[in-house]
Amino acid sequence: MATERFERAIKRATGKSIGVIRDTSLTDRRIEIERQRARRIRLTNWFPFIGRGNVLNDRLVDHEEAERALKEALDE
Amino acid sequence: MSSKPTTIAELFDFYYDRFKPIYDHVQLLNEPPIQLSFEMHAAIDHLSRHWKFNEPEDVVVERVAGHLKRATFDAFKVILRETRDQYAYLLKINTSVIDNGEFQGKMIRLWGEIQNAAREARVAEGNSGTPEKWPHAFDLWEEAYVLCVEFEQDFFRNSKVQWAKTRQKKIRWLNVLGGFVVGVAASLGATALWTWCGGGASEPAAEIRREDVGALEGKKPDVPARATSRPGSTSRPS
């Protein structure tokens, strides 16, 4: 079990208790955060700060951008 | 979590106790790293092999634990870097005016503690292979994380920082305005002083004064003899 100090820090940082975080699915939590921020969560490439080898030669694209590019390619 | 996971059930205990809470914090950052997703994807793939290919549980658990460990350590590092950026931001503000310098002193000391804790955790990462040493690096990273949260909440998000920033901006503008006013005043003063001292008087003004004096005394102006003859002329000077 996590220490009390760690649990208090998580509560301070996220605004949610560790129990709520454990019980909430990742998808539901992501939707909640995006609604609060009014902004989509966008993944970025943090290599070489973390990660074991850069497998991404190009920038990251999100789902919408990928769908748009596919639609454009199919409509040509 | 007191020891390295040896069963799938313990793997999920680890996931819920250690990884998921810190990942929730990482999600709150503007742009969380995709590298964490890579590790979790790899973990799921290894886990699936227990049922898909009948791989032994202990083999699967060993591999999944490695990915979960890496993902958790990377999540802590992401928070650490966020804290470092917050510290760099605060250094640009004159926080010495807050609480008579106590705020700044405590902030710098806390950052030093965070660095020491993170260094210790980083060293322990390399020794986390054995079951007995497995939890040690996580405990050290959790300690560093607790200090990072303290830094963010008590210093970076302190309401007095905004006050100090506004004050700094006002003082900067006052200095610019004051410099302009002093410059103009100094220029005017120098010009007045120069004029009062009679400095920079032109030659025509001095000649006029002498002629005026001569006319008042009834004297004709003195004109040198040679001044009336031209070179090569035969006329005699008068």
Coordinates of N, CA and C in Angstrom, one line a residue, chain B residues 38-179:
Chain B
F38 N 3.8 3.5 -24.4 CA 4.6 2.4 -25.0 C 4.9 1.3 -24.0
E39 N 5.3 1.7 -22.8 CA 5.6 0.7 -21.7 C 4.4 -0.1 -21.3
M40 N 3.2 0.6 -21.2 CA 2.0 -0.1 -20.8 C 1.5 -1.0 -21.9
H41 N 1.7 -0.6 -23.1 CA 1.3 -1.4 -24.3 C 2.2 -2.7 -24.3
A42 N 3.5 -2.5 -24.0 CA 4.4 -3.7 -24.0 C 4.0 -4.6 -22.8
A43 N 3.6 -4.0 -21.7 CA 3.3 -4.8 -20.5 C 2.0 -5.7 -20.8
I44 N 1.0 -5.1 -21.5 CA -0.2 -5.8 -21.8 C 0.2 -6.9 -22.8
D45 N 1.0 -6.7 -23.7 CA 1.4 -7.7 -24.7 C 2.0 -8.9 -24.0
H46 N 2.9 -8.6 -23.1 CA 3.6 -9.7 -22.3 C 2.5 -10.5 -21.5
L47 N 1.6 -9.8 -20.9 CA 0.6 -10.4 -20.0 C -0.3 -11.3 -20.9
S48 N -0.6 -10.9 -22.0 CA -1.5 -11.7 -22.9 C -0.9 -13.0 -23.2
R49 N 0.4 -13.1 -23.2 CA 1.1 -14.3 -23.7 C 0.8 -15.5 -22.7
H50 N 0.5 -15.1 -21.4 CA 0.2 -16.1 -20.4 C -1.0 -17.0 -20.9
W51 N -2.0 -16.3 -21.5 CA -3.2 -17.0 -21.9 C -3.2 -17.4 -23.3
K52 N -2.5 -16.6 -24.2 CA -2.5 -16.8 -25.6 C -1.5 -17.9 -26.0
F53 N -0.4 -17.9 -25.3 CA 0.7 -18.9 -25.7 C 1.1 -19.7 -24.5
N54 N 0.3 -19.7 -23.4 CA 0.6 -20.5 -22.2 C 2.0 -20.3 -21.7
E55 N 2.4 -19.1 -21.7 CA 3.7 -18.8 -21.1 C 3.6 -18.9 -19.6
P56 N 4.6 -19.4 -18.9 CA 4.5 -19.5 -17.4 C 4.2 -18.2 -16.8
E57 N 3.5 -18.2 -15.7 CA 3.1 -17.0 -15.0 C 4.4 -16.3 -14.5
D58 N 5.3 -17.0 -13.9 CA 6.5 -16.3 -13.3 C 7.3 -15.6 -14.4
V59 N 7.3 -16.2 -15.6 CA 8.1 -15.5 -16.7 C 7.4 -14.3 -17.2
V60 N 6.0 -14.4 -17.3 CA 5.2 -13.2 -17.7 C 5.3 -12.1 -16.7
V61 N 5.2 -12.5 -15.4 CA 5.2 -11.5 -14.4 C 6.5 -10.8 -14.3
E62 N 7.6 -11.5 -14.5 CA 9.0 -10.9 -14.6 C 9.1 -9.8 -15.6
R63 N 8.5 -10.1 -16.8 CA 8.6 -9.2 -18.0 C 7.7 -8.0 -17.8
V64 N 6.5 -8.3 -17.3 CA 5.5 -7.2 -17.1 C 6.0 -6.3 -16.0
A65 N 6.6 -6.8 -15.0 CA 7.1 -6.0 -13.9 C 8.1 -5.1 -14.3
G66 N 9.0 -5.5 -15.3 CA 10.0 -4.6 -15.8 C 9.4 -3.4 -16.5
H67 N 8.4 -3.7 -17.3 CA 7.8 -2.5 -18.0 C 7.0 -1.6 -17.1
L68 N 6.4 -2.2 -16.1 CA 5.7 -1.3 -15.1 C 6.7 -0.5 -14.3
K69 N 7.8 -1.1 -14.0 CA 8.8 -0.4 -13.2 C 9.3 0.8 -14.1
R70 N 9.6 0.5 -15.3 CA 10.2 1.6 -16.2 C 9.1 2.7 -16.3
A71 N 7.9 2.3 -16.6 CA 6.8 3.3 -16.7 C 6.7 4.2 -15.5
T72 N 6.7 3.6 -14.3 CA 6.6 4.3 -13.1 C 7.8 5.2 -12.8
F73 N 9.0 4.7 -13.0 CA 10.1 5.6 -12.9 C 10.1 6.8 -13.9
D74 N 9.7 6.5 -15.1 CA 9.6 7.6 -16.1 C 8.6 8.6 -15.7
A75 N 7.4 8.2 -15.1 CA 6.4 9.1 -14.7 C 6.9 10.0 -13.6
F76 N 7.7 9.5 -12.7 CA 8.3 10.3 -11.6 C 9.3 11.3 -12.2
K77 N 10.0 10.9 -13.2 CA 11.0 11.8 -13.9 C 10.2 13.0 -14.6
V78 N 9.1 12.7 -15.2 CA 8.3 13.7 -15.8 C 7.9 14.8 -14.8
I79 N 7.4 14.3 -13.6 CA 7.0 15.3 -12.6 C 8.2 16.1 -12.1
L80 N 9.4 15.4 -12.0 CA 10.6 16.1 -11.6 C 11.0 17.2 -12.6
R81 N 10.9 16.9 -13.9 CA 11.2 17.9 -14.9 C 10.2 19.1 -14.8
E82 N 9.0 18.8 -14.6 CA 8.0 19.8 -14.5 C 8.3 20.7 -13.3
T83 N 8.8 20.1 -12.2 CA 9.2 20.9 -11.0 C 10.4 21.8 -11.4
R84 N 11.3 21.2 -12.1 CA 12.5 22.0 -12.5 C 12.1 23.2 -13.3
D85 N 11.2 23.1 -14.2 CA 10.7 24.2 -15.1 C 10.0 25.2 -14.2
Q86 N 9.3 24.8 -13.2 CA 8.6 25.7 -12.2 C 9.7 26.5 -11.4
Y87 N 10.8 25.8 -11.0 CA 11.8 26.5 -10.3 C 12.5 27.5 -11.2
A88 N 12.8 27.2 -12.5 CA 13.4 28.1 -13.4 C 12.5 29.3 -13.6
Y89 N 11.2 29.1 -13.6 CA 10.3 30.2 -13.8 C 10.3 31.1 -12.6
L90 N 10.4 30.6 -11.4 CA 10.4 31.4 -10.2 C 11.7 32.2 -10.0
L91 N 12.8 31.6 -10.6 CA 14.0 32.3 -10.5 C 14.0 33.6 -11.2
K92 N 13.2 33.7 -12.2 CA 13.1 34.9 -13.1 C 12.4 36.0 -12.3
I93 N 11.7 35.7 -11.3 CA 10.9 36.7 -10.5 C 11.7 37.0 -9.3
N94 N 11.6 38.3 -8.9 CA 12.3 38.7 -7.7 C 11.5 38.3 -6.4
T95 N 11.6 37.1 -6.0 CA 10.8 36.5 -4.9 C 11.4 36.9 -3.6
S96 N 12.6 37.6 -3.6 CA 13.2 38.0 -2.3 C 12.3 39.0 -1.6
V97 N 11.3 39.6 -2.3 CA 10.4 40.6 -1.6 C 9.3 40.0 -0.9
I98 N 9.2 38.7 -1.1 CA 8.1 37.9 -0.4 C 8.5 37.5 1.0
D99 N 7.8 37.9 2.0 CA 8.1 37.4 3.4 C 9.5 37.8 3.8
N100 N 10.0 38.9 3.4 CA 11.3 39.4 3.8 C 12.4 38.4 3.4
G101 N 12.3 37.8 2.3 CA 13.3 36.9 1.8 C 13.2 35.4 2.3
E102 N 12.2 35.2 3.2 CA 12.1 33.8 3.7 C 11.6 32.9 2.6
F103 N 10.7 33.4 1.8 CA 10.1 32.6 0.7 C 11.2 32.0 -0.2
Q104 N 12.0 33.0 -0.6 CA 13.1 32.6 -1.6 C 14.1 31.6 -1.0
G105 N 14.4 31.8 0.3 CA 15.4 30.9 1.0 C 14.8 29.5 1.1
K106 N 13.5 29.4 1.5 CA 12.9 28.1 1.6 C 12.8 27.4 0.3
M107 N 12.5 28.2 -0.7 CA 12.3 27.7 -2.1 C 13.6 27.1 -2.6
I108 N 14.7 27.8 -2.4 CA 16.0 27.3 -2.9 C 16.4 26.0 -2.1
R109 N 16.1 26.1 -0.8 CA 16.5 24.9 0.0 C 15.7 23.7 -0.4
L110 N 14.4 23.9 -0.7 CA 13.5 22.7 -1.0 C 14.0 22.2 -2.4
W111 N 14.3 23.0 -3.3 CA 14.8 22.5 -4.6 C 16.1 21.7 -4.4
G112 N 16.9 22.1 -3.5 CA 18.1 21.3 -3.2 C 17.8 20.0 -2.6
E113 N 16.8 19.9 -1.8 CA 16.3 18.6 -1.2 C 15.7 17.7 -2.3
I114 N 15.0 18.3 -3.2 CA 14.4 17.6 -4.3 C 15.5 17.0 -5.2
Q115 N 16.5 17.8 -5.5 CA 17.6 17.3 -6.3 C 18.3 16.1 -5.6
N116 N 18.6 16.2 -4.3 CA 19.3 15.2 -3.6 C 18.4 13.9 -3.6
A117 N 17.1 14.1 -3.3 CA 16.2 12.9 -3.3 C 16.2 12.2 -4.6
A118 N 16.1 13.0 -5.7 CA 16.0 12.4 -7.0 C 17.3 11.7 -7.4
R119 N 18.4 12.3 -7.0 CA 19.7 11.6 -7.3 C 19.8 10.3 -6.6
E120 N 19.4 10.3 -5.4 CA 19.4 9.0 -4.6 C 18.5 8.0 -5.2
A121 N 17.3 8.4 -5.7 CA 16.4 7.5 -6.3 C 16.9 7.0 -7.6
R122 N 17.6 7.8 -8.4 CA 18.1 7.5 -9.7 C 19.2 6.4 -9.5
V123 N 20.0 6.5 -8.5 CA 21.1 5.6 -8.2 C 20.5 4.2 -7.8
A124 N 19.4 4.3 -7.0 CA 18.8 3.1 -6.5 C 18.1 2.3 -7.6
E125 N 17.7 3.0 -8.7 CA 17.0 2.4 -9.9 C 17.9 1.2 -10.4
G126 N 19.2 1.5 -10.4 CA 20.1 0.5 -11.0 C 20.2 -0.8 -10.2
N127 N 19.8 -0.7 -8.9 CA 19.9 -1.8 -8.0 C 18.6 -2.4 -7.6
S128 N 17.6 -2.2 -8.5 CA 16.2 -2.7 -8.2 C 15.9 -4.0 -8.8
G129 N 16.9 -4.8 -9.2 CA 16.6 -6.0 -9.9 C 16.2 -7.1 -9.0
T130 N 16.8 -7.2 -7.8 CA 16.5 -8.3 -6.9 C 15.2 -8.0 -6.1
P131 N 14.5 -9.1 -5.7 CA 13.2 -8.9 -5.0 C 13.3 -8.1 -3.8
E132 N 14.5 -8.2 -3.0 CA 14.6 -7.5 -1.8 C 14.8 -6.0 -2.0
K133 N 15.5 -5.6 -3.1 CA 15.8 -4.2 -3.4 C 14.7 -3.6 -4.2
W134 N 13.8 -4.4 -4.7 CA 12.8 -3.9 -5.7 C 12.1 -2.6 -5.2
P135 N 11.5 -2.6 -3.9 CA 10.7 -1.5 -3.5 C 11.6 -0.2 -3.1
H136 N 12.9 -0.4 -2.9 CA 13.7 0.7 -2.4 C 13.6 1.9 -3.3
A137 N 13.9 1.7 -4.7 CA 13.9 2.9 -5.6 C 12.5 3.5 -5.7
F138 N 11.4 2.7 -5.6 CA 10.1 3.3 -5.6 C 9.9 4.2 -4.4
D139 N 10.3 3.7 -3.2 CA 10.2 4.5 -2.0 C 10.9 5.8 -2.1
L140 N 12.1 5.8 -2.7 CA 12.9 7.0 -2.8 C 12.3 7.9 -3.8
W141 N 11.8 7.4 -4.9 CA 11.1 8.3 -5.9 C 9.8 8.9 -5.3
E142 N 9.1 8.1 -4.5 CA 7.9 8.7 -3.9 C 8.3 9.8 -3.0
E143 N 9.4 9.7 -2.3 CA 9.9 10.8 -1.4 C 10.2 12.0 -2.2
A144 N 10.9 11.9 -3.3 CA 11.2 13.0 -4.2 C 9.9 13.6 -4.8
Y145 N 8.9 12.7 -5.1 CA 7.6 13.2 -5.6 C 6.9 14.0 -4.6
V146 N 6.9 13.6 -3.4 CA 6.2 14.3 -2.3 C 6.8 15.7 -2.2
L147 N 8.1 15.8 -2.3 CA 8.8 17.2 -2.2 C 8.4 18.0 -3.5
C148 N 8.3 17.3 -4.6 CA 7.9 18.1 -5.9 C 6.5 18.7 -5.7
V149 N 5.6 17.9 -5.1 CA 4.2 18.4 -5.0 C 4.2 19.6 -4.0
E150 N 5.0 19.4 -2.9 CA 5.2 20.5 -1.9 C 5.7 21.8 -2.6
F151 N 6.6 21.6 -3.5 CA 7.2 22.8 -4.2 C 6.1 23.4 -5.1
E152 N 5.4 22.6 -5.8 CA 4.4 23.1 -6.7 C 3.3 23.9 -5.9
Q153 N 2.8 23.3 -4.9 CA 1.6 23.8 -4.2 C 2.1 25.0 -3.3
D154 N 3.2 24.9 -2.6 CA 3.6 25.9 -1.6 C 4.4 27.1 -2.2
F155 N 5.0 26.9 -3.4 CA 5.8 27.9 -3.9 C 5.3 28.4 -5.3
F156 N 5.3 27.4 -6.3 CA 4.9 27.8 -7.7 C 3.5 28.4 -7.7
R157 N 2.6 27.7 -7.0 CA 1.2 28.2 -7.0 C 0.8 29.1 -5.9
N158 N 1.9 29.7 -5.2 CA 1.6 30.6 -4.1 C 1.1 31.9 -4.6
S159 N 0.1 32.4 -4.0 CA -0.6 33.7 -4.5 C 0.4 34.8 -4.5
K160 N 1.3 34.8 -3.5 CA 2.3 35.9 -3.4 C 3.2 36.0 -4.6
V161 N 3.4 35.0 -5.3 CA 4.3 35.0 -6.5 C 3.7 36.0 -7.5
Q162 N 2.4 36.0 -7.7 CA 1.8 36.9 -8.7 C 2.0 38.4 -8.2
W163 N 1.8 38.6 -6.9 CA 2.0 39.9 -6.4 C 3.5 40.4 -6.6
A164 N 4.4 39.5 -6.4 CA 5.8 39.9 -6.6 C 6.1 40.2 -8.1
K165 N 5.5 39.4 -9.0 CA 5.7 39.6 -10.4 C 5.1 40.9 -10.9
T166 N 3.9 41.3 -10.3 CA 3.3 42.5 -10.7 C 4.1 43.7 -10.2
R167 N 4.6 43.5 -8.9 CA 5.4 44.6 -8.3 C 6.7 44.8 -9.1
Q168 N 7.3 43.7 -9.6 CA 8.5 43.8 -10.4 C 8.3 44.6 -11.7
K169 N 7.2 44.3 -12.3 CA 6.8 44.9 -13.5 C 6.6 46.4 -13.3
K170 N 6.0 46.8 -12.2 CA 5.7 48.2 -11.9 C 7.0 48.9 -11.7
I171 N 7.9 48.3 -10.9 CA 9.2 49.0 -10.6 C 10.0 49.2 -11.9
R172 N 9.9 48.2 -12.8 CA 10.7 48.3 -14.0 C 10.2 49.5 -14.8
W173 N 8.9 49.7 -14.9 CA 8.3 50.8 -15.7 C 8.6 52.1 -15.0
L174 N 8.6 52.1 -13.7 CA 9.0 53.4 -12.9 C 10.4 53.7 -13.2
N175 N 11.3 52.7 -13.2 CA 12.7 53.0 -13.5 C 12.9 53.6 -14.9
V176 N 12.1 53.1 -15.9 CA 12.3 53.6 -17.2 C 11.8 55.0 -17.3
L177 N 10.6 55.3 -16.6 CA 10.0 56.6 -16.6 C 11.0 57.6 -15.9
G178 N 11.5 57.1 -14.7 CA 12.4 58.0 -14.0 C 13.6 58.3 -14.7
G179 N 14.2 57.3 -15.4 CA 15.3 57.6 -16.2 C 15.1 58.6 -17.3

